[in-house]
Amino acid sequence: MTHEAGWAHAPGALRGPSWLREPADPNALVPRLWSSTAHKRDGELVIGGVPVADLVADFNTPAFVLDEADFRARAAAFRDAFAGYHVYYAAKAFLCTAVARWVVEEGLYLDVCSDGELTVALRAGVDPARLGYHGNNKSYPDLRRAVATGVGKIVVDSFAEIERLGRVAADLGRSQKVMIRVTAGVEAHTHEFIATAHEDQKFGFSIAGGDAWKAVEAVLAQPALELVGLHSHIGSQIFDTSGFEVAARRVLGLHARVAHDLGVTLPEMDLGGGFGIAYTSQDEPAEPAHLAAGLTSIVEHECRALGVAVPQLSIEPGRAIVGPAMCTVYTVGTVKPVSLDGGAVRTYVSVDGGMSDNIRTALYDADYSCTLASRGSTAPPVLARVVGKHCEAGDIVVRDEFVPADLAPGDLLAVPGTGAYCRSMASNYNHAMRPPVIAVRDGQARVVVRRETVEDLLATDVG
Ligand code: LLP
């Protein structure tokens, strides 16, 4: 520390993003980033009553640590806040058979979007009637299996699919409940949303362009399909309800037109997922109760204005349930100061995972945070960049974070908020073996997804 106001004020010092504050104590956790049981005991991170060193002794690193009590509490919080709704957990965020069982035990439904996710749900014993099935390109075999197994509702996304599904259901002698994925011309991310007339993307039937209306007619023309409602999903990592308000107005407009012009009362409506979580100290997500109050009042207000009854509503949160319930534990391998133009030095901390277990930083410029998990430190904070071990300069896990200046090889680092879209989007890049998911609860740890082995990697390589 060469400057009286601290190292960050020294000439040539690195500046992090404006939202990142130098912490008074770099050992302290920011509670809203972590699962509810996570805390430090004598400097060591403890989750679900299990000290992180014990987890690593038994299961090694990198590893995802899933706080079961926290996952269940978040699922229950959505269930209770959205009482009267059907709450579908979005499996794409993260799914394994244990999680599928917890979801059902907590009274939720499950949204799957592929034959693989359907298989895991069925293997977990989920009642197919509690499943919603998404996807913009479901094949004939996908649809046949979904209908034959009795999937509760299928969300159709193209005219080809409507025709295909009508044929499948007729062939199987079934009546299949269907929702239509519509595009409301609203795209929401975090605090911002964009409302436009057209959307240049692959999902949904455009309301403004007229395809949504034609899709309603097409589904109604299929004798084996039962149209139960419209479905809209406007984006992800959304922090307020203003985007939902515009979307709900447009979707309910179509819903009311179907009632008035066709005399068909659609009993349901699905508002999708996308509720945001805190990845770093800059994020302040809303509580489920606040979201529920906002969405319900928007829908009730619009329905009153349109003279239609409020349909049975559904939502599909994924990230907001599993995201904060998991963290990733890595071992530090190297700490490398790198001199930059202008005289500043960036500290690169390499860990034993990276873009193969968290692609979100590289793919979406996502921000994460981390903490030294294996011990406390009295060293001053230093701005660091946590990187993985892959052969790629963009292999960044945490772009900017203050860590204790004495961080060293062998230390454990934990990154919170990795429950959603990290293990589920993990890859074998550089023939990395994907990390396990270790569920912790009441002082016990158990593997719910095991670490991949070299045999797993070679199993598909048939020479
Ligand atoms: N429902 C539908 C129809 C969806 O497409 C999605 C997410 C969800 C629900 C759940 O959204 P959530 O509540 O988890 O935000 N890989 C990206 C996110 C992709 C989201 C795709 N659809 C990421 O890592 O941010």
Short mmCIF file of C-alpha atoms and ligand atoms in Angstrom, two decimals:
data_model
loop_
_atom_site.label_atom_id
_atom_site.label_comp_id
_atom_site.label_asym_id
_atom_site.label_seq_id
_atom_site.Cartn_x
_atom_site.Cartn_y
_atom_site.Cartn_z
CA MET A 1 0.00 0.00 0.00
CA THR A 2 1.96 3.01 -1.25
CA HIS A 3 -0.66 5.77 -1.12
CA GLU A 4 -2.01 7.21 2.13
CA ALA A 5 -5.63 6.77 0.94
CA GLY A 6 -5.01 3.13 0.05
CA TRP A 7 -3.62 1.17 -2.84
CA ALA A 8 -6.59 1.95 -5.08
CA HIS A 9 -5.58 5.62 -5.06
CA ALA A 10 -1.99 5.02 -6.05
CA PRO A 11 -0.93 6.26 -9.50
CA GLY A 12 -1.66 3.66 -12.15
CA ALA A 13 -3.90 1.67 -9.80
CA LEU A 14 -6.50 -0.52 -11.42
CA ARG A 15 -10.06 0.65 -11.21
CA GLY A 16 -12.81 -1.91 -11.04
CA PRO A 17 -16.32 -1.22 -12.30
CA SER A 18 -18.01 1.74 -10.64
CA TRP A 19 -20.40 -0.46 -8.63
CA LEU A 20 -17.62 -2.47 -7.00
CA ARG A 21 -16.63 -1.03 -3.62
CA GLU A 22 -13.49 -1.97 -1.76
CA PRO A 23 -14.86 -3.99 1.16
CA ALA A 24 -14.09 -3.01 4.72
CA ASP A 25 -13.55 -6.71 5.40
CA PRO A 26 -12.74 -8.89 2.37
CA ASN A 27 -13.59 -12.00 4.44
CA ALA A 28 -17.23 -10.95 4.95
CA LEU A 29 -20.03 -12.47 2.86
CA VAL A 30 -22.64 -10.26 1.20
CA PRO A 31 -25.64 -12.23 2.51
CA ARG A 32 -27.99 -11.74 -0.43
CA LEU A 33 -25.49 -13.38 -2.81
CA TRP A 34 -25.37 -16.60 -0.78
CA SER A 35 -27.70 -19.40 0.17
CA SER A 36 -29.35 -18.88 3.51
CA THR A 37 -27.25 -21.34 5.52
CA ALA A 38 -23.89 -20.05 4.21
CA HIS A 39 -21.70 -18.32 6.79
CA LYS A 40 -18.08 -18.01 7.84
CA ARG A 41 -16.84 -19.84 10.95
CA ASP A 42 -13.33 -18.82 12.00
CA GLY A 43 -12.82 -17.57 8.47
CA GLU A 44 -13.96 -20.80 6.82
CA LEU A 45 -17.09 -21.02 4.67
CA VAL A 46 -19.76 -23.38 6.04
CA ILE A 47 -22.82 -24.35 3.98
CA GLY A 48 -25.67 -26.55 5.13
CA GLY A 49 -23.69 -27.10 8.32
CA VAL A 50 -20.74 -28.57 6.37
CA PRO A 51 -17.36 -26.78 6.42
CA VAL A 52 -16.00 -26.33 2.95
CA ALA A 53 -12.69 -28.08 3.80
CA ASP A 54 -14.66 -31.24 4.67
CA LEU A 55 -16.48 -31.06 1.35
CA VAL A 56 -13.23 -30.68 -0.52
CA ALA A 57 -11.54 -33.48 1.44
CA ASP A 58 -14.37 -35.81 0.42
CA PHE A 59 -15.27 -34.57 -3.05
CA ASN A 60 -12.36 -32.47 -4.32
CA THR A 61 -12.70 -29.33 -6.48
CA PRO A 62 -14.14 -27.86 -8.55
CA ALA A 63 -17.51 -28.73 -7.10
CA PHE A 64 -20.98 -27.25 -7.06
CA VAL A 65 -22.42 -27.12 -3.55
CA LEU A 66 -26.22 -27.14 -3.43
CA ASP A 67 -27.91 -25.94 -0.25
CA GLU A 68 -31.02 -28.13 -0.09
CA ALA A 69 -32.78 -26.14 2.64
CA ASP A 70 -32.24 -22.94 0.68
CA PHE A 71 -33.51 -24.46 -2.58
CA ARG A 72 -36.63 -25.76 -0.86
CA ALA A 73 -37.19 -22.44 0.91
CA ARG A 74 -37.00 -20.49 -2.34
CA ALA A 75 -39.35 -22.94 -4.06
CA ALA A 76 -41.76 -22.66 -1.13
CA ALA A 77 -41.48 -18.87 -1.14
CA PHE A 78 -42.64 -18.76 -4.79
CA ARG A 79 -45.39 -21.30 -4.07
CA ASP A 80 -46.69 -19.26 -1.14
CA ALA A 81 -46.24 -15.81 -2.66
CA PHE A 82 -47.94 -16.97 -5.87
CA ALA A 83 -50.71 -18.87 -4.10
CA GLY A 84 -53.44 -19.65 -6.65
CA TYR A 85 -50.92 -19.73 -9.49
CA HIS A 86 -49.27 -22.85 -10.84
CA VAL A 87 -45.54 -22.37 -10.26
CA TYR A 88 -43.42 -24.33 -12.73
CA TYR A 89 -39.74 -24.69 -11.87
CA ALA A 90 -37.77 -24.13 -15.10
CA ALA A 91 -35.61 -27.23 -15.34
CA LYS A 92 -33.22 -25.67 -17.85
CA ALA A 93 -31.67 -23.65 -15.01
CA PHE A 94 -30.55 -26.87 -13.34
CA LEU A 95 -32.08 -30.33 -13.18
CA CYS A 96 -31.17 -33.64 -11.64
CA THR A 97 -33.48 -36.29 -10.20
CA ALA A 98 -33.00 -35.08 -6.61
CA VAL A 99 -33.98 -31.54 -7.58
CA ALA A 100 -36.99 -32.78 -9.55
CA ARG A 101 -38.20 -34.58 -6.41
CA TRP A 102 -37.67 -31.53 -4.20
CA VAL A 103 -39.64 -29.42 -6.67
CA VAL A 104 -42.63 -31.75 -6.51
CA GLU A 105 -42.36 -32.21 -2.74
CA GLU A 106 -42.55 -28.42 -2.39
CA GLY A 107 -45.76 -28.40 -4.41
CA LEU A 108 -44.39 -26.97 -7.65
CA TYR A 109 -44.83 -28.06 -11.25
CA LEU A 110 -41.92 -28.61 -13.64
CA ASP A 111 -41.15 -27.03 -17.01
CA VAL A 112 -38.99 -29.14 -19.32
CA CYS A 113 -37.79 -28.15 -22.77
CA SER A 114 -36.16 -31.25 -24.21
CA ASP A 115 -36.48 -35.01 -24.32
CA GLY A 116 -33.46 -35.19 -21.99
CA GLU A 117 -35.08 -33.01 -19.34
CA LEU A 118 -38.31 -34.99 -19.73
CA THR A 119 -36.34 -38.20 -19.17
CA VAL A 120 -34.79 -36.90 -15.94
CA ALA A 121 -38.18 -35.73 -14.67
CA LEU A 122 -39.79 -39.09 -15.41
CA ARG A 123 -36.83 -40.95 -13.88
CA ALA A 124 -37.39 -38.88 -10.72
CA GLY A 125 -40.98 -40.10 -10.65
CA VAL A 126 -42.59 -36.73 -11.42
CA ASP A 127 -46.25 -37.14 -12.39
CA PRO A 128 -46.26 -36.26 -16.13
CA ALA A 129 -49.46 -34.30 -15.57
CA ARG A 130 -47.35 -31.78 -13.60
CA LEU A 131 -45.06 -31.15 -16.57
CA GLY A 132 -45.08 -28.36 -19.11
CA TYR A 133 -43.08 -29.00 -22.27
CA HIS A 134 -41.36 -26.16 -24.15
CA GLY A 135 -39.13 -25.94 -27.20
CA ASN A 136 -39.12 -24.31 -30.60
CA ASN A 137 -38.17 -27.47 -32.48
CA LYS A 138 -39.75 -30.55 -30.97
CA SER A 139 -39.47 -33.49 -33.30
CA TYR A 140 -42.19 -36.00 -34.12
CA PRO A 141 -40.58 -38.59 -31.75
CA ASP A 142 -40.25 -35.91 -29.01
CA LEU A 143 -43.93 -35.06 -29.32
CA ARG A 144 -45.01 -38.67 -29.56
CA ARG A 145 -43.21 -39.52 -26.34
CA ALA A 146 -44.57 -36.43 -24.57
CA VAL A 147 -48.17 -37.17 -25.55
CA ALA A 148 -47.86 -40.90 -24.87
CA THR A 149 -46.46 -40.27 -21.38
CA GLY A 150 -49.28 -37.85 -20.57
CA VAL A 151 -47.37 -34.55 -20.29
CA GLY A 152 -49.75 -32.00 -18.76
CA LYS A 153 -49.35 -29.29 -21.36
CA ILE A 154 -47.25 -28.73 -24.44
CA VAL A 155 -46.35 -25.18 -25.42
CA VAL A 156 -46.39 -25.01 -29.21
CA ASP A 157 -44.06 -22.67 -31.04
CA SER A 158 -44.56 -23.10 -34.81
CA PHE A 159 -47.27 -23.94 -37.35
CA ALA A 160 -45.31 -27.08 -38.25
CA GLU A 161 -45.43 -28.18 -34.64
CA ILE A 162 -49.18 -27.57 -34.35
CA GLU A 163 -49.76 -29.79 -37.35
CA ARG A 164 -47.26 -32.39 -36.12
CA LEU A 165 -48.71 -32.45 -32.61
CA GLY A 166 -52.27 -32.66 -33.92
CA ARG A 167 -51.27 -35.73 -35.92
CA VAL A 168 -49.39 -37.34 -33.00
CA ALA A 169 -52.29 -36.88 -30.58
CA ALA A 170 -54.81 -38.14 -33.12
CA ASP A 171 -52.64 -41.19 -33.89
CA LEU A 172 -52.39 -41.97 -30.19
CA GLY A 173 -56.11 -41.38 -29.67
CA ARG A 174 -55.34 -38.71 -27.04
CA SER A 175 -56.57 -35.22 -26.37
CA GLN A 176 -53.51 -33.04 -25.63
CA LYS A 177 -53.63 -29.79 -23.68
CA VAL A 178 -51.74 -27.05 -25.53
CA MET A 179 -50.56 -23.53 -24.86
CA ILE A 180 -49.39 -21.16 -27.58
CA ARG A 181 -46.09 -19.35 -27.10
CA VAL A 182 -46.71 -15.79 -28.17
CA THR A 183 -44.29 -12.90 -28.61
CA ALA A 184 -45.56 -9.76 -27.00
CA GLY A 185 -42.83 -7.61 -28.51
CA VAL A 186 -41.27 -7.03 -25.11
CA GLU A 187 -37.74 -7.95 -24.15
CA ALA A 188 -36.73 -7.44 -20.56
CA HIS A 189 -33.36 -7.75 -18.87
CA THR A 190 -32.56 -6.55 -15.40
CA HIS A 191 -33.97 -3.03 -14.97
CA GLU A 192 -34.57 -2.36 -18.62
CA PHE A 193 -37.12 -3.55 -21.08
CA ILE A 194 -37.64 -2.82 -24.73
CA ALA A 195 -41.10 -2.85 -26.22
CA THR A 196 -41.15 -3.04 -30.00
CA ALA A 197 -43.67 -4.06 -32.60
CA HIS A 198 -41.60 -6.92 -33.97
CA GLU A 199 -39.12 -9.26 -32.49
CA ASP A 200 -36.33 -10.72 -34.52
CA GLN A 201 -35.92 -14.01 -32.65
CA LYS A 202 -36.83 -17.65 -33.00
CA PHE A 203 -39.39 -18.04 -30.20
CA GLY A 204 -43.10 -17.57 -30.34
CA PHE A 205 -45.85 -16.33 -32.60
CA SER A 206 -45.99 -12.57 -32.97
CA ILE A 207 -49.12 -10.89 -31.62
CA ALA A 208 -48.49 -7.68 -33.56
CA GLY A 209 -47.67 -9.55 -36.78
CA GLY A 210 -50.87 -11.62 -36.64
CA ASP A 211 -49.27 -15.05 -36.42
CA ALA A 212 -50.45 -15.52 -32.84
CA TRP A 213 -54.06 -15.19 -34.00
CA LYS A 214 -53.46 -17.65 -36.83
CA ALA A 215 -51.87 -20.07 -34.34
CA VAL A 216 -55.00 -19.90 -32.19
CA GLU A 217 -57.10 -20.78 -35.23
CA ALA A 218 -54.68 -23.54 -36.22
CA VAL A 219 -54.78 -25.19 -32.77
CA LEU A 220 -58.57 -24.89 -32.57
CA ALA A 221 -58.80 -26.61 -35.97
CA GLN A 222 -56.98 -29.68 -34.62
CA PRO A 223 -59.59 -32.01 -33.10
CA ALA A 224 -57.03 -33.81 -30.90
CA LEU A 225 -55.67 -30.59 -29.38
CA GLU A 226 -57.26 -28.70 -26.50
CA LEU A 227 -56.17 -25.07 -26.40
CA VAL A 228 -55.87 -24.04 -22.74
CA GLY A 229 -54.15 -20.68 -23.06
CA LEU A 230 -51.43 -18.31 -24.18
CA HIS A 231 -47.86 -18.32 -22.95
CA SER A 232 -45.42 -15.44 -22.86
CA HIS A 233 -41.84 -15.30 -21.57
CA ILE A 234 -40.24 -11.91 -21.88
CA GLY A 235 -36.63 -12.39 -20.81
CA SER A 236 -34.36 -13.12 -17.93
CA GLN A 237 -32.72 -11.58 -14.87
CA ILE A 238 -35.63 -9.11 -14.61
CA PHE A 239 -35.85 -6.98 -11.47
CA ASP A 240 -39.15 -5.16 -11.79
CA THR A 241 -42.59 -5.75 -13.24
CA SER A 242 -42.78 -3.00 -15.86
CA GLY A 243 -41.87 -5.34 -18.73
CA PHE A 244 -44.47 -7.84 -17.54
CA GLU A 245 -47.04 -5.07 -17.47
CA VAL A 246 -46.63 -4.23 -21.16
CA ALA A 247 -46.48 -7.91 -22.12
CA ALA A 248 -49.52 -8.83 -20.02
CA ARG A 249 -51.53 -6.03 -21.62
CA ARG A 250 -50.73 -7.31 -25.10
CA VAL A 251 -51.22 -11.01 -24.30
CA LEU A 252 -54.47 -10.36 -22.46
CA GLY A 253 -55.61 -8.28 -25.42
CA LEU A 254 -55.28 -11.37 -27.59
CA HIS A 255 -56.82 -13.56 -24.90
CA ALA A 256 -59.87 -11.26 -24.78
CA ARG A 257 -60.12 -11.14 -28.57
CA VAL A 258 -60.25 -14.95 -28.65
CA ALA A 259 -63.10 -14.79 -26.13
CA HIS A 260 -65.04 -12.02 -27.87
CA ASP A 261 -64.50 -12.93 -31.53
CA LEU A 262 -64.36 -16.72 -31.34
CA GLY A 263 -66.45 -17.31 -28.24
CA VAL A 264 -63.62 -19.41 -26.78
CA THR A 265 -62.71 -18.78 -23.16
CA LEU A 266 -59.12 -19.81 -22.61
CA PRO A 267 -58.92 -21.07 -19.02
CA GLU A 268 -55.20 -20.47 -18.43
CA MET A 269 -52.33 -18.08 -19.07
CA ASP A 270 -48.59 -18.48 -18.43
CA LEU A 271 -46.43 -15.45 -17.78
CA GLY A 272 -43.10 -17.30 -18.02
CA GLY A 273 -40.03 -16.86 -15.84
CA GLY A 274 -37.12 -14.49 -15.73
CA PHE A 275 -37.07 -13.17 -12.16
CA GLY A 276 -33.64 -11.78 -11.31
CA ILE A 277 -31.18 -12.69 -8.56
CA ALA A 278 -28.18 -10.96 -6.99
CA TYR A 279 -24.87 -12.00 -8.54
CA THR A 280 -22.91 -9.09 -7.06
CA SER A 281 -23.46 -6.27 -4.60
CA GLN A 282 -24.92 -4.13 -7.43
CA ASP A 283 -28.04 -6.34 -7.69
CA GLU A 284 -31.12 -5.83 -5.51
CA PRO A 285 -33.72 -8.40 -6.56
CA ALA A 286 -37.37 -8.16 -5.55
CA GLU A 287 -38.95 -10.62 -3.15
CA PRO A 288 -41.40 -13.14 -4.66
CA ALA A 289 -44.26 -11.54 -2.67
CA HIS A 290 -43.54 -8.18 -4.30
CA LEU A 291 -43.43 -9.76 -7.78
CA ALA A 292 -46.64 -11.67 -7.09
CA ALA A 293 -48.48 -8.56 -5.95
CA GLY A 294 -47.28 -6.65 -9.03
CA LEU A 295 -48.15 -9.36 -11.56
CA THR A 296 -51.52 -10.13 -10.03
CA SER A 297 -52.61 -6.52 -9.94
CA ILE A 298 -51.50 -5.99 -13.55
CA VAL A 299 -53.49 -9.01 -14.74
CA GLU A 300 -56.57 -8.22 -12.65
CA HIS A 301 -56.58 -4.62 -13.83
CA GLU A 302 -56.28 -5.62 -17.49
CA CYS A 303 -58.92 -8.35 -17.23
CA ARG A 304 -61.36 -5.90 -15.66
CA ALA A 305 -60.72 -3.38 -18.42
CA LEU A 306 -61.19 -6.06 -21.10
CA GLY A 307 -64.28 -7.59 -19.50
CA VAL A 308 -62.84 -11.10 -19.18
CA ALA A 309 -62.40 -13.38 -16.20
CA VAL A 310 -58.91 -13.75 -14.74
CA PRO A 311 -57.51 -17.02 -16.13
CA GLN A 312 -55.63 -19.60 -14.09
CA LEU A 313 -52.13 -18.10 -14.06
CA SER A 314 -48.76 -19.83 -14.17
CA ILE A 315 -45.18 -18.64 -13.84
CA GLU A 316 -41.91 -20.42 -14.58
CA PRO A 317 -39.04 -19.30 -12.36
CA GLY A 318 -35.75 -21.15 -12.75
CA ARG A 319 -32.85 -18.89 -11.82
CA ALA A 320 -34.62 -17.30 -8.84
CA ILE A 321 -35.06 -20.70 -7.19
CA VAL A 322 -31.81 -22.52 -7.90
CA GLY A 323 -29.40 -19.66 -8.66
CA PRO A 324 -28.59 -18.51 -5.12
CA ALA A 325 -28.96 -22.04 -3.72
CA MET A 326 -25.64 -23.15 -5.24
CA CYS A 327 -22.06 -21.97 -5.20
CA THR A 328 -18.94 -23.31 -6.87
CA VAL A 329 -15.84 -24.16 -4.87
CA TYR A 330 -12.48 -24.02 -6.67
CA THR A 331 -8.87 -24.45 -5.64
CA VAL A 332 -6.47 -21.64 -6.48
CA GLY A 333 -3.63 -22.92 -8.64
CA THR A 334 -1.63 -19.81 -9.47
CA VAL A 335 -1.63 -16.10 -8.58
CA LYS A 336 0.01 -14.05 -11.29
CA PRO A 337 0.52 -10.27 -11.24
CA VAL A 338 0.35 -8.98 -14.81
CA SER A 339 1.70 -5.50 -15.64
CA LEU A 340 -0.62 -3.45 -17.80
CA ASP A 341 -0.05 -0.36 -19.92
CA GLY A 342 0.10 2.68 -17.65
CA GLY A 343 1.89 0.86 -14.88
CA ALA A 344 -1.05 -0.82 -13.22
CA VAL A 345 -0.88 -4.44 -12.23
CA ARG A 346 -3.76 -6.87 -12.50
CA THR A 347 -3.73 -9.90 -10.25
CA TYR A 348 -4.84 -13.00 -12.17
CA VAL A 349 -5.99 -15.81 -9.92
CA SER A 350 -6.25 -19.14 -11.77
CA VAL A 351 -8.63 -21.76 -10.44
CA ASP A 352 -9.11 -25.41 -11.37
CA GLY A 353 -12.33 -24.93 -13.37
CA GLY A 354 -13.50 -22.11 -15.61
CA MET A 355 -15.61 -21.67 -18.70
CA SER A 356 -16.41 -25.40 -18.77
CA ASP A 357 -18.37 -25.06 -15.51
CA ASN A 358 -19.45 -21.42 -15.86
CA ILE A 359 -19.77 -20.12 -19.41
CA ARG A 360 -21.94 -17.19 -18.35
CA THR A 361 -19.11 -14.69 -17.83
CA ALA A 362 -17.74 -15.33 -21.32
CA LEU A 363 -21.11 -15.70 -23.00
CA TYR A 364 -23.13 -12.90 -21.42
CA ASP A 365 -20.51 -10.67 -19.81
CA ALA A 366 -22.08 -11.76 -16.55
CA ASP A 367 -20.67 -10.44 -13.29
CA TYR A 368 -19.89 -12.74 -10.39
CA SER A 369 -18.22 -12.36 -7.04
CA CYS A 370 -16.14 -14.68 -4.87
CA THR A 371 -14.74 -15.17 -1.41
CA LEU A 372 -11.71 -16.85 0.08
CA ALA A 373 -13.46 -19.90 1.52
CA SER A 374 -10.80 -21.90 3.36
CA ARG A 375 -9.47 -19.38 5.87
CA GLY A 376 -9.73 -15.84 7.16
CA SER A 377 -7.12 -13.30 6.18
CA THR A 378 -5.94 -10.00 7.62
CA ALA A 379 -4.22 -8.98 4.38
CA PRO A 380 -5.54 -5.85 2.63
CA PRO A 381 -7.96 -6.32 -0.26
CA VAL A 382 -6.59 -6.38 -3.79
CA LEU A 383 -8.57 -6.15 -7.00
CA ALA A 384 -8.24 -9.47 -8.81
CA ARG A 385 -9.57 -11.32 -11.83
CA VAL A 386 -10.43 -14.98 -11.34
CA VAL A 387 -9.78 -17.06 -14.43
CA GLY A 388 -10.11 -20.72 -15.32
CA LYS A 389 -7.64 -23.23 -16.66
CA HIS A 390 -8.88 -23.42 -20.23
CA CYS A 391 -6.90 -22.56 -23.31
CA GLU A 392 -8.70 -19.33 -23.98
CA ALA A 393 -8.06 -15.74 -22.87
CA GLY A 394 -11.80 -15.16 -22.39
CA ASP A 395 -11.93 -17.95 -19.80
CA ILE A 396 -12.92 -15.62 -16.98
CA VAL A 397 -14.94 -16.69 -13.94
CA VAL A 398 -15.07 -13.44 -11.94
CA ARG A 399 -14.06 -10.35 -13.88
CA ASP A 400 -13.45 -8.05 -10.91
CA GLU A 401 -13.41 -8.80 -7.21
CA PHE A 402 -11.49 -7.74 -4.14
CA VAL A 403 -9.67 -10.66 -2.54
CA PRO A 404 -7.15 -10.70 0.32
CA ALA A 405 -3.70 -9.80 -1.00
CA ASP A 406 -2.19 -12.96 0.50
CA LEU A 407 -4.40 -15.28 -1.60
CA ALA A 408 -2.14 -18.17 -2.59
CA PRO A 409 -2.09 -21.52 -4.38
CA GLY A 410 -3.99 -24.12 -2.39
CA ASP A 411 -6.55 -21.65 -1.05
CA LEU A 412 -10.20 -22.40 -1.77
CA LEU A 413 -12.33 -19.80 -3.54
CA ALA A 414 -16.12 -19.96 -3.60
CA VAL A 415 -18.28 -18.23 -6.19
CA PRO A 416 -21.94 -17.70 -5.13
CA GLY A 417 -25.00 -17.66 -7.36
CA THR A 418 -23.88 -20.44 -9.70
CA GLY A 419 -26.98 -22.62 -9.37
CA ALA A 420 -28.65 -21.49 -12.57
CA TYR A 421 -27.25 -22.08 -16.06
CA CYS A 422 -23.76 -23.08 -14.90
CA ARG A 423 -23.81 -26.86 -14.36
CA SER A 424 -26.67 -27.07 -16.87
CA MET A 425 -24.57 -25.27 -19.52
CA ALA A 426 -21.29 -26.95 -18.55
CA SER A 427 -19.15 -28.47 -21.27
CA ASN A 428 -16.23 -30.83 -21.73
CA TYR A 429 -14.13 -28.11 -23.37
CA ASN A 430 -10.45 -29.12 -23.30
CA HIS A 431 -11.79 -32.51 -22.18
CA ALA A 432 -12.57 -31.09 -18.78
CA MET A 433 -14.59 -33.43 -16.62
CA ARG A 434 -17.73 -31.71 -15.44
CA PRO A 435 -17.87 -31.09 -11.68
CA PRO A 436 -20.17 -32.88 -9.27
CA VAL A 437 -23.13 -31.36 -7.49
CA ILE A 438 -22.93 -31.98 -3.75
CA ALA A 439 -26.14 -31.40 -1.80
CA VAL A 440 -25.64 -30.25 1.78
CA ARG A 441 -28.20 -30.19 4.55
CA ASP A 442 -28.09 -30.30 8.36
CA GLY A 443 -24.38 -31.08 8.47
CA GLN A 444 -24.61 -33.89 5.89
CA ALA A 445 -23.26 -33.87 2.35
CA ARG A 446 -24.27 -36.19 -0.45
CA VAL A 447 -23.45 -36.39 -4.13
CA VAL A 448 -26.52 -35.79 -6.29
CA VAL A 449 -24.56 -35.55 -9.55
CA ARG A 450 -21.17 -37.25 -9.50
CA ARG A 451 -18.00 -35.88 -11.01
CA GLU A 452 -17.33 -37.06 -14.54
CA THR A 453 -14.43 -39.41 -14.97
CA VAL A 454 -11.97 -40.00 -17.74
CA GLU A 455 -13.98 -43.16 -18.51
CA ASP A 456 -17.03 -40.96 -19.10
CA LEU A 457 -15.00 -38.87 -21.53
CA LEU A 458 -13.67 -41.88 -23.38
CA ALA A 459 -17.01 -43.71 -23.41
CA THR A 460 -18.20 -41.78 -26.46
CA ASP A 461 -14.85 -42.02 -28.27
CA VAL A 462 -15.27 -45.21 -30.23
CA GLY A 463 -11.99 -44.96 -32.07
N1 LLP B 1 -39.75 -20.15 -19.17
C1 LLP B 1 -39.29 -20.08 -20.41
C2 LLP B 1 -40.19 -20.28 -21.54
C3 LLP B 1 -37.94 -19.81 -20.64
O1 LLP B 1 -37.48 -19.71 -21.88
C4 LLP B 1 -37.07 -19.62 -19.54
C5 LLP B 1 -35.66 -19.34 -19.74
C6 LLP B 1 -37.60 -19.71 -18.24
C7 LLP B 1 -38.96 -19.98 -18.10
C8 LLP B 1 -36.77 -19.56 -17.01
O2 LLP B 1 -36.17 -18.34 -16.92
P1 LLP B 1 -35.43 -17.92 -15.54
O3 LLP B 1 -36.47 -17.75 -14.50
O4 LLP B 1 -34.50 -19.03 -15.18
O5 LLP B 1 -34.69 -16.68 -15.91
N2 LLP B 1 -28.80 -19.22 -20.19
C9 LLP B 1 -29.27 -17.88 -19.85
C10 LLP B 1 -30.73 -17.87 -19.55
C11 LLP B 1 -31.56 -18.45 -20.64
C12 LLP B 1 -33.00 -18.48 -20.26
C13 LLP B 1 -33.78 -19.25 -21.24
N3 LLP B 1 -35.15 -19.36 -20.90
C14 LLP B 1 -28.46 -17.35 -18.69
O6 LLP B 1 -27.58 -18.06 -18.22
O7 LLP B 1 -28.68 -16.24 -18.24
#
